mmCIF file of C-alpha atoms and ligand atoms in Angstrom:
data_model
loop_
_atom_site.group_PDB
_atom_site.id
_atom_site.type_symbol
_atom_site.label_atom_id
_atom_site.label_comp_id
_atom_site.label_asym_id
_atom_site.label_seq_id
_atom_site.Cartn_x
_atom_site.Cartn_y
_atom_site.Cartn_z
ATOM 1 C CA MET Y 1 -19.312 -0.461 -5.726
ATOM 2 C CA GLU Y 2 -19.308 1.379 -9.057
ATOM 3 C CA GLY Y 3 -17.217 0.235 -12.072
ATOM 4 C CA LYS Y 4 -14.368 -2.264 -11.779
ATOM 5 C CA VAL Y 5 -13.444 -2.872 -8.175
ATOM 6 C CA ARG Y 6 -9.759 -2.457 -7.470
ATOM 7 C CA ILE Y 7 -8.443 -5.159 -5.153
ATOM 8 C CA GLY Y 8 -5.020 -5.705 -3.579
ATOM 9 C CA PHE Y 9 -3.656 -8.772 -1.795
ATOM 10 C CA TYR Y 10 -0.679 -7.898 0.383
ATOM 11 C CA ALA Y 11 1.695 -10.239 2.192
ATOM 12 C CA LEU Y 12 3.531 -9.575 5.440
ATOM 13 C CA THR Y 13 5.570 -12.172 7.339
ATOM 14 C CA SER Y 14 3.772 -15.507 7.216
ATOM 15 C CA CYS Y 15 3.867 -19.038 5.864
ATOM 16 C CA TYR Y 16 1.931 -17.798 2.767
ATOM 17 C CA GLY Y 17 -0.728 -20.414 3.499
ATOM 18 C CA CYS Y 18 -3.487 -17.807 3.398
ATOM 19 C CA GLN Y 19 -2.315 -16.542 0.020
ATOM 20 C CA LEU Y 20 -2.194 -20.065 -1.299
ATOM 21 C CA GLN Y 21 -5.714 -20.660 -0.036
ATOM 22 C CA LEU Y 22 -6.924 -17.552 -1.884
ATOM 23 C CA ALA Y 23 -4.925 -18.383 -5.014
ATOM 24 C CA MET Y 24 -6.674 -21.770 -5.235
ATOM 25 C CA MET Y 25 -10.153 -20.221 -5.385
ATOM 26 C CA ASP Y 26 -11.509 -20.626 -8.911
ATOM 27 C CA GLU Y 27 -14.265 -18.178 -8.030
ATOM 28 C CA ILE Y 28 -11.750 -15.328 -8.167
ATOM 29 C CA LEU Y 29 -11.402 -15.956 -11.918
ATOM 30 C CA GLN Y 30 -15.147 -15.376 -12.337
ATOM 31 C CA LEU Y 31 -14.660 -12.058 -10.663
ATOM 32 C CA LEU Y 32 -12.162 -10.749 -13.200
ATOM 33 C CA PRO Y 33 -14.705 -9.078 -15.541
ATOM 34 C CA HIS Y 34 -15.794 -6.979 -12.563
ATOM 35 C CA ALA Y 35 -12.545 -6.511 -10.653
ATOM 36 C CA GLU Y 36 -9.006 -5.438 -11.228
ATOM 37 C CA ILE Y 37 -6.331 -7.166 -9.140
ATOM 38 C CA VAL Y 38 -3.885 -4.342 -8.597
ATOM 39 C CA CYS Y 39 -1.453 -6.121 -6.301
ATOM 40 C CA TRP Y 40 -0.838 -9.803 -5.680
ATOM 41 C CA PHE Y 41 2.843 -10.690 -5.773
ATOM 42 C CA MET Y 42 2.200 -14.402 -5.331
ATOM 43 C CA LEU Y 43 0.498 -14.491 -8.755
ATOM 44 C CA GLU Y 44 1.875 -11.455 -10.562
ATOM 45 C CA ARG Y 45 5.412 -10.066 -10.356
ATOM 46 C CA ASP Y 46 4.277 -6.760 -11.892
ATOM 47 C CA SER Y 47 2.203 -5.859 -8.863
ATOM 48 C CA TYR Y 48 1.972 -2.368 -7.377
ATOM 49 C CA GLU Y 49 1.987 -1.955 -3.621
ATOM 50 C CA ASP Y 50 1.369 1.776 -3.584
ATOM 51 C CA GLU Y 51 -1.650 2.104 -5.894
ATOM 52 C CA PRO Y 52 -5.100 3.113 -4.581
ATOM 53 C CA VAL Y 53 -7.512 0.190 -4.110
ATOM 54 C CA ASP Y 54 -11.112 -0.268 -3.011
ATOM 55 C CA ILE Y 55 -10.386 -3.360 -0.908
ATOM 56 C CA ALA Y 56 -7.023 -4.335 0.598
ATOM 57 C CA PHE Y 57 -6.641 -7.875 1.912
ATOM 58 C CA ILE Y 58 -3.594 -8.146 4.187
ATOM 59 C CA GLU Y 59 -2.194 -11.465 5.371
ATOM 60 C CA GLY Y 60 0.749 -12.103 7.686
ATOM 61 C CA SER Y 61 1.878 -10.442 10.891
ATOM 62 C CA VAL Y 62 3.743 -7.161 11.165
ATOM 63 C CA SER Y 63 7.220 -8.535 11.923
ATOM 64 C CA THR Y 64 9.681 -6.023 10.467
ATOM 65 C CA GLU Y 65 10.021 -2.248 10.637
ATOM 66 C CA GLU Y 66 9.545 -2.192 6.860
ATOM 67 C CA GLU Y 67 6.162 -3.909 7.286
ATOM 68 C CA VAL Y 68 5.062 -1.205 9.732
ATOM 69 C CA GLU Y 69 5.553 1.334 6.943
ATOM 70 C CA LEU Y 70 3.913 -0.965 4.392
ATOM 71 C CA VAL Y 71 0.671 -1.398 6.376
ATOM 72 C CA LYS Y 72 0.444 2.353 6.909
ATOM 73 C CA LYS Y 73 0.843 2.891 3.176
ATOM 74 C CA ILE Y 74 -1.801 0.262 2.401
ATOM 75 C CA ARG Y 75 -4.217 1.946 4.826
ATOM 76 C CA GLU Y 76 -3.704 5.335 3.199
ATOM 77 C CA ASN Y 77 -4.434 3.853 -0.231
ATOM 78 C CA ALA Y 78 -7.441 1.637 0.622
ATOM 79 C CA LYS Y 79 -11.133 2.290 1.229
ATOM 80 C CA ILE Y 80 -11.615 -1.031 3.057
ATOM 81 C CA VAL Y 81 -8.834 -2.916 4.863
ATOM 82 C CA VAL Y 82 -9.395 -6.588 5.675
ATOM 83 C CA ALA Y 83 -7.027 -8.606 7.868
ATOM 84 C CA VAL Y 84 -6.911 -12.164 6.527
ATOM 85 C CA GLY Y 85 -5.924 -15.126 8.678
ATOM 86 C CA SER Y 86 -4.637 -15.609 12.190
ATOM 87 C CA CYS Y 87 -1.270 -13.992 11.479
ATOM 88 C CA ALA Y 88 -2.849 -10.715 10.366
ATOM 89 C CA VAL Y 89 -5.719 -10.799 12.868
ATOM 90 C CA HIS Y 90 -3.986 -12.121 16.002
ATOM 91 C CA GLY Y 91 -0.260 -12.003 15.284
ATOM 92 C CA GLY Y 92 -0.267 -15.716 14.454
ATOM 93 C CA VAL Y 93 1.585 -18.583 16.009
ATOM 94 C CA GLN Y 94 4.815 -16.561 15.644
ATOM 95 C CA SER Y 95 3.571 -14.349 18.495
ATOM 96 C CA TRP Y 96 3.377 -17.364 20.814
ATOM 97 C CA GLU Y 97 6.484 -16.440 22.838
ATOM 98 C CA LYS Y 98 6.007 -12.690 22.652
ATOM 99 C CA ASP Y 99 6.977 -12.263 26.318
ATOM 100 C CA LYS Y 100 10.539 -13.319 25.551
ATOM 101 C CA SER Y 101 13.007 -10.845 24.086
ATOM 102 C CA LEU Y 102 13.444 -10.644 20.330
ATOM 103 C CA GLU Y 103 17.174 -11.278 20.794
ATOM 104 C CA GLU Y 104 16.524 -14.538 22.681
ATOM 105 C CA LEU Y 105 14.011 -15.767 20.123
ATOM 106 C CA TRP Y 106 16.248 -14.778 17.223
ATOM 107 C CA LYS Y 107 19.206 -16.650 18.701
ATOM 108 C CA THR Y 108 17.086 -19.774 19.296
ATOM 109 C CA VAL Y 109 15.852 -19.908 15.705
ATOM 110 C CA TYR Y 110 18.601 -18.300 13.607
ATOM 111 C CA GLY Y 111 21.712 -18.406 15.798
ATOM 112 C CA ASP Y 112 24.076 -15.746 14.472
ATOM 113 C CA GLY Y 113 22.219 -15.438 11.160
ATOM 114 C CA LYS Y 114 21.821 -11.914 9.777
ATOM 115 C CA VAL Y 115 19.098 -10.494 7.529
ATOM 116 C CA LYS Y 116 18.809 -7.408 5.341
ATOM 117 C CA PHE Y 117 15.610 -6.164 6.993
ATOM 118 C CA GLU Y 118 14.900 -4.834 10.496
ATOM 119 C CA PRO Y 119 13.096 -7.583 12.473
ATOM 120 C CA LYS Y 120 10.674 -6.937 15.335
ATOM 121 C CA MET Y 121 8.277 -8.979 17.462
ATOM 122 C CA ALA Y 122 5.310 -10.262 15.449
ATOM 123 C CA GLU Y 123 2.115 -8.253 15.924
ATOM 124 C CA PRO Y 124 -1.426 -8.123 14.508
ATOM 125 C CA VAL Y 125 -2.039 -5.591 11.738
ATOM 126 C CA GLU Y 126 -4.553 -3.826 13.986
ATOM 127 C CA ASN Y 127 -1.754 -2.769 16.325
ATOM 128 C CA TYR Y 128 -0.691 -0.260 13.655
ATOM 129 C CA ILE Y 129 -3.671 0.654 11.507
ATOM 130 C CA LYS Y 130 -7.464 0.585 11.618
ATOM 131 C CA VAL Y 131 -8.782 -2.719 10.279
ATOM 132 C CA ASP Y 132 -12.341 -2.683 8.933
ATOM 133 C CA TYR Y 133 -13.037 -6.422 8.876
ATOM 134 C CA ARG Y 134 -11.331 -9.688 9.896
ATOM 135 C CA ILE Y 135 -11.347 -13.079 8.224
ATOM 136 C CA TYR Y 136 -10.305 -15.665 10.788
ATOM 137 C CA GLY Y 137 -8.487 -18.985 10.512
ATOM 138 C CA CYS Y 138 -5.128 -20.522 9.798
ATOM 139 C CA PRO Y 139 -5.752 -20.546 6.913
ATOM 140 C CA PRO Y 140 -9.223 -18.963 6.531
ATOM 141 C CA GLU Y 141 -12.175 -20.875 5.166
ATOM 142 C CA LYS Y 142 -12.914 -20.259 1.499
ATOM 143 C CA LYS Y 143 -16.585 -19.577 2.312
ATOM 144 C CA ASP Y 144 -15.659 -16.799 4.775
ATOM 145 C CA PHE Y 145 -13.518 -15.072 2.174
ATOM 146 C CA LEU Y 146 -16.136 -15.321 -0.565
ATOM 147 C CA TYR Y 147 -18.882 -14.170 1.792
ATOM 148 C CA ALA Y 148 -16.887 -11.099 2.815
ATOM 149 C CA LEU Y 149 -15.840 -10.235 -0.724
ATOM 150 C CA GLY Y 150 -19.342 -10.765 -2.143
ATOM 151 C CA THR Y 151 -20.882 -8.611 0.562
ATOM 152 C CA PHE Y 152 -18.433 -5.775 -0.065
ATOM 153 C CA LEU Y 153 -19.105 -5.988 -3.797
ATOM 154 C CA VAL Y 154 -22.840 -5.413 -3.333
ATOM 155 C CA GLY Y 155 -22.055 -2.431 -1.130
ATOM 156 C CA SER Y 156 -22.960 -4.043 2.167
ATOM 157 C CA TRP Y 157 -21.069 -5.198 5.227
ATOM 158 C CA PRO Y 158 -20.408 -8.825 6.323
ATOM 159 C CA GLU Y 159 -21.489 -9.977 9.765
ATOM 160 C CA ASP Y 160 -18.974 -11.209 12.298
ATOM 161 C CA ILE Y 161 -19.135 -14.718 13.796
ATOM 162 C CA ASP Y 162 -19.990 -14.370 17.453
ATOM 163 C CA TYR Y 163 -20.266 -17.917 18.795
ATOM 164 C CA PRO Y 164 -17.695 -20.608 19.684
ATOM 165 C CA VAL Y 165 -16.548 -23.789 17.925
ATOM 166 C CA CYS Y 166 -18.558 -25.823 20.470
ATOM 167 C CA VAL Y 167 -21.805 -24.655 18.837
ATOM 168 C CA GLU Y 168 -20.818 -26.178 15.485
ATOM 169 C CA CYS Y 169 -19.431 -29.256 17.250
ATOM 170 C CA ARG Y 170 -22.724 -29.866 19.050
ATOM 171 C CA LEU Y 171 -24.768 -29.225 15.883
ATOM 172 C CA ASN Y 172 -22.624 -31.810 14.057
ATOM 173 C CA GLY Y 173 -23.201 -34.329 16.847
ATOM 174 C CA HIS Y 174 -19.496 -34.966 17.512
ATOM 175 C CA PRO Y 175 -18.661 -36.545 20.872
ATOM 176 C CA CYS Y 176 -17.145 -33.969 23.257
ATOM 177 C CA ILE Y 177 -13.526 -35.010 23.635
ATOM 178 C CA LEU Y 178 -13.019 -32.452 26.402
ATOM 179 C CA ILE Y 179 -15.651 -34.001 28.627
ATOM 180 C CA GLU Y 180 -15.425 -37.621 27.523
ATOM 181 C CA LYS Y 181 -11.656 -37.999 27.051
ATOM 182 C CA GLY Y 182 -10.231 -35.076 29.014
ATOM 183 C CA GLU Y 183 -8.516 -33.674 25.903
ATOM 184 C CA PRO Y 184 -7.580 -29.968 26.288
ATOM 185 C CA CYS Y 185 -9.964 -28.717 23.600
ATOM 186 C CA LEU Y 186 -10.078 -24.933 23.083
ATOM 187 C CA GLY Y 187 -13.447 -25.072 21.302
ATOM 188 C CA PRO Y 188 -15.306 -23.258 24.107
ATOM 189 C CA ILE Y 189 -13.213 -20.082 23.731
ATOM 190 C CA THR Y 190 -12.507 -20.211 19.991
ATOM 191 C CA ARG Y 191 -14.436 -18.432 17.255
ATOM 192 C CA ALA Y 192 -16.560 -20.769 15.163
ATOM 193 C CA GLY Y 193 -16.657 -20.997 11.378
ATOM 194 C CA CYS Y 194 -14.534 -24.076 10.666
ATOM 195 C CA ASP Y 195 -17.493 -26.426 11.251
ATOM 196 C CA ALA Y 196 -15.584 -27.884 14.248
ATOM 197 C CA ARG Y 197 -13.129 -29.538 11.889
ATOM 198 C CA CYS Y 198 -10.655 -30.867 14.455
ATOM 199 C CA PRO Y 199 -13.087 -32.298 17.037
ATOM 200 C CA GLY Y 200 -14.822 -33.912 14.038
ATOM 201 C CA PHE Y 201 -11.637 -35.969 13.613
ATOM 202 C CA GLY Y 202 -11.334 -36.611 17.353
ATOM 203 C CA VAL Y 203 -8.575 -33.989 17.699
ATOM 204 C CA ALA Y 204 -8.720 -31.207 20.284
ATOM 205 C CA CYS Y 205 -9.116 -27.675 18.902
ATOM 206 C CA ILE Y 206 -5.919 -25.624 19.273
ATOM 207 C CA GLY Y 207 -7.767 -22.351 18.754
ATOM 208 C CA CYS Y 208 -6.433 -21.429 15.313
ATOM 209 C CA ARG Y 209 -9.328 -19.034 14.615
ATOM 210 C CA GLY Y 210 -8.474 -17.067 17.752
ATOM 211 C CA ALA Y 211 -10.526 -16.347 20.830
ATOM 212 C CA ILE Y 212 -14.133 -15.404 20.313
ATOM 213 C CA GLY Y 213 -14.510 -11.630 20.490
ATOM 214 C CA TYR Y 214 -16.746 -9.187 22.347
ATOM 215 C CA ASP Y 215 -14.940 -10.073 25.617
ATOM 216 C CA VAL Y 216 -16.873 -13.326 25.966
ATOM 217 C CA ALA Y 217 -13.936 -15.741 25.726
ATOM 218 C CA TRP Y 218 -14.053 -17.304 29.177
ATOM 219 C CA PHE Y 219 -10.400 -18.211 29.517
ATOM 220 C CA ASP Y 220 -10.938 -18.556 33.279
ATOM 221 C CA SER Y 221 -13.760 -21.115 33.121
ATOM 222 C CA LEU Y 222 -11.879 -23.247 30.620
ATOM 223 C CA ALA Y 223 -8.647 -22.929 32.646
ATOM 224 C CA LYS Y 224 -10.566 -24.200 35.684
ATOM 225 C CA THR Y 225 -11.766 -27.208 33.694
ATOM 226 C CA PHE Y 226 -8.246 -27.890 32.380
ATOM 227 C CA LYS Y 227 -6.848 -27.554 35.916
ATOM 228 C CA GLU Y 228 -9.354 -30.108 37.196
ATOM 229 C CA LYS Y 229 -8.128 -32.426 34.452
ATOM 230 C CA GLY Y 230 -4.549 -32.108 35.705
ATOM 231 C CA LEU Y 231 -2.987 -29.411 33.487
ATOM 232 C CA THR Y 232 -0.548 -26.996 35.107
ATOM 233 C CA LYS Y 233 -0.870 -23.232 34.772
ATOM 234 C CA GLU Y 234 2.081 -23.153 32.384
ATOM 235 C CA GLU Y 235 0.570 -25.879 30.187
ATOM 236 C CA ILE Y 236 -2.748 -24.015 30.061
ATOM 237 C CA LEU Y 237 -1.116 -20.684 29.264
ATOM 238 C CA GLN Y 238 1.053 -22.188 26.559
ATOM 239 C CA ARG Y 239 -1.927 -23.850 24.906
ATOM 240 C CA MET Y 240 -4.146 -20.785 25.060
ATOM 241 C CA LYS Y 241 -1.379 -18.427 23.906
ATOM 242 C CA MET Y 242 -0.633 -20.345 20.723
ATOM 243 C CA PHE Y 243 -3.053 -18.142 18.747
ATOM 244 C CA ASN Y 244 -4.026 -15.616 21.424
ATOM 245 C CA ALA Y 245 -0.706 -14.230 22.609
ATOM 246 C CA HIS Y 246 -1.858 -10.626 22.157
ATOM 247 C CA ASN Y 247 -5.193 -11.049 23.946
ATOM 248 C CA PRO Y 248 -5.018 -8.670 26.925
ATOM 249 C CA LYS Y 249 -7.476 -10.729 29.011
ATOM 250 C CA LEU Y 250 -5.848 -14.144 28.733
ATOM 251 C CA GLU Y 251 -3.161 -14.157 31.432
ATOM 252 C CA GLU Y 252 -5.216 -12.167 33.924
ATOM 253 C CA MET Y 253 -8.161 -14.579 33.619
ATOM 254 C CA VAL Y 254 -6.039 -17.736 33.836
ATOM 255 C CA GLU Y 255 -4.122 -16.235 36.769
ATOM 256 C CA LYS Y 256 -7.401 -15.895 38.712
ATOM 257 C CA ILE Y 257 -7.865 -19.657 38.677
ATOM 258 C CA PHE Y 258 -4.398 -20.292 40.073
ATOM 259 C CA GLN Y 259 -4.301 -17.584 42.750
ATOM 260 C CA GLY Y 260 -2.766 -19.053 45.918
ATOM 261 C CA VAL Y 261 -2.106 -22.404 44.239
ATOM 262 C CA GLU Y 262 1.418 -23.811 44.634
ATOM 263 C CA GLU Y 263 2.639 -25.456 41.417
HETATM 264 S S1 LIG T 1 -2.732 -17.528 9.253
HETATM 265 FE FE1 LIG T 1 -1.850 -19.587 9.146
HETATM 266 S S2 LIG T 1 -2.014 -20.172 6.996
HETATM 267 FE FE2 LIG T 1 -2.249 -17.937 7.108
HETATM 268 S S3 LIG T 1 -0.212 -17.166 6.774
HETATM 269 FE FE3 LIG T 1 -0.511 -17.316 8.984
HETATM 270 S S4 LIG T 1 0.346 -19.325 9.536
HETATM 271 FE FE4 LIG T 1 0.041 -19.320 7.318
HETATM 272 S S1 LIG T 2 -15.078 -31.397 21.618
HETATM 273 FE FE1 LIG T 2 -14.285 -29.342 21.947
HETATM 274 S S2 LIG T 2 -15.428 -28.083 20.484
HETATM 275 FE FE2 LIG T 2 -16.563 -29.980 20.701
HETATM 276 S S3 LIG T 2 -18.078 -29.525 22.318
HETATM 277 FE FE3 LIG T 2 -16.279 -30.476 23.292
HETATM 278 S S4 LIG T 2 -15.066 -28.720 23.961
HETATM 279 FE FE4 LIG T 2 -16.508 -27.964 22.435
HETATM 280 S S1 LIG T 3 -11.352 -26.848 15.375
HETATM 281 FE FE1 LIG T 3 -10.074 -25.242 16.253
HETATM 282 S S2 LIG T 3 -7.990 -25.687 15.553
HETATM 283 FE FE2 LIG T 3 -9.401 -26.874 14.275
HETATM 284 S S3 LIG T 3 -9.784 -25.597 12.472
HETATM 285 FE FE3 LIG T 3 -11.402 -25.135 13.960
HETATM 286 S S4 LIG T 3 -10.652 -23.399 15.164
HETATM 287 FE FE4 LIG T 3 -8.884 -24.271 14.074
#
């Protein structure tokens, strides 16, 4: 990219964990001679949401009508749009119960509380605008962010990760807690890149990086394994939906395993 690169960091509804993760990267300071941060409300109150940028990083899920308009505006103003983190890429954990009505969910969490904005069910950014690249994780790994940014800056395009957490788990030599302890680990269907952090601590993966793409997340095979280990269909669906609620294949594939089975 020629001259100073104009970058914007935009926040939708989220826990702000992704922004915090980015804000803690010292490497971004080294970038300042070459880049202009046009928008980043977490660090600078005088930020501009409607200025043109070369790269727009969006975190959070689209959860209000106002955010629908915001993401459209960001898209119009940006050459490259990057969805950052599970909220932006997959709708986040706040999409978990997306099959329930907004009214029911609202009442459960906020009772009769009112807000000034127009709430809606949480959705991935991609449901509204074209996203050019995704950085996975809740929050994302620093190395993934720096890799993507560095690649854009030299005028190239970062590669996607196309293998599951199990690959990194095996390479690290961790014991398989799914096979050896019967823990409901989602590593086989989850996109790698975290170096199998949770299984490394003996904790089952909950799939925070989202299902591996290219239609190769075998929800059905893993559901069969979980079923053999005694999990009910509802337990399996709940676990797999935590970060994959918007995946169109999930329910259909899990359903296959339970066809004709009385629960
Ligand atoms: S992806 Fe995770 S860390 Fe990032 S904003 Fe959403 S909930 Fe927070
Ligand atoms: S512990 Fe989980 S991530 Fe590791 S190999 Fe077993 S199923 Fe895969
Ligand atoms: S092991 Fe699973 S839950 Fe843990 S960080 Fe990696 S993808 Fe997320």
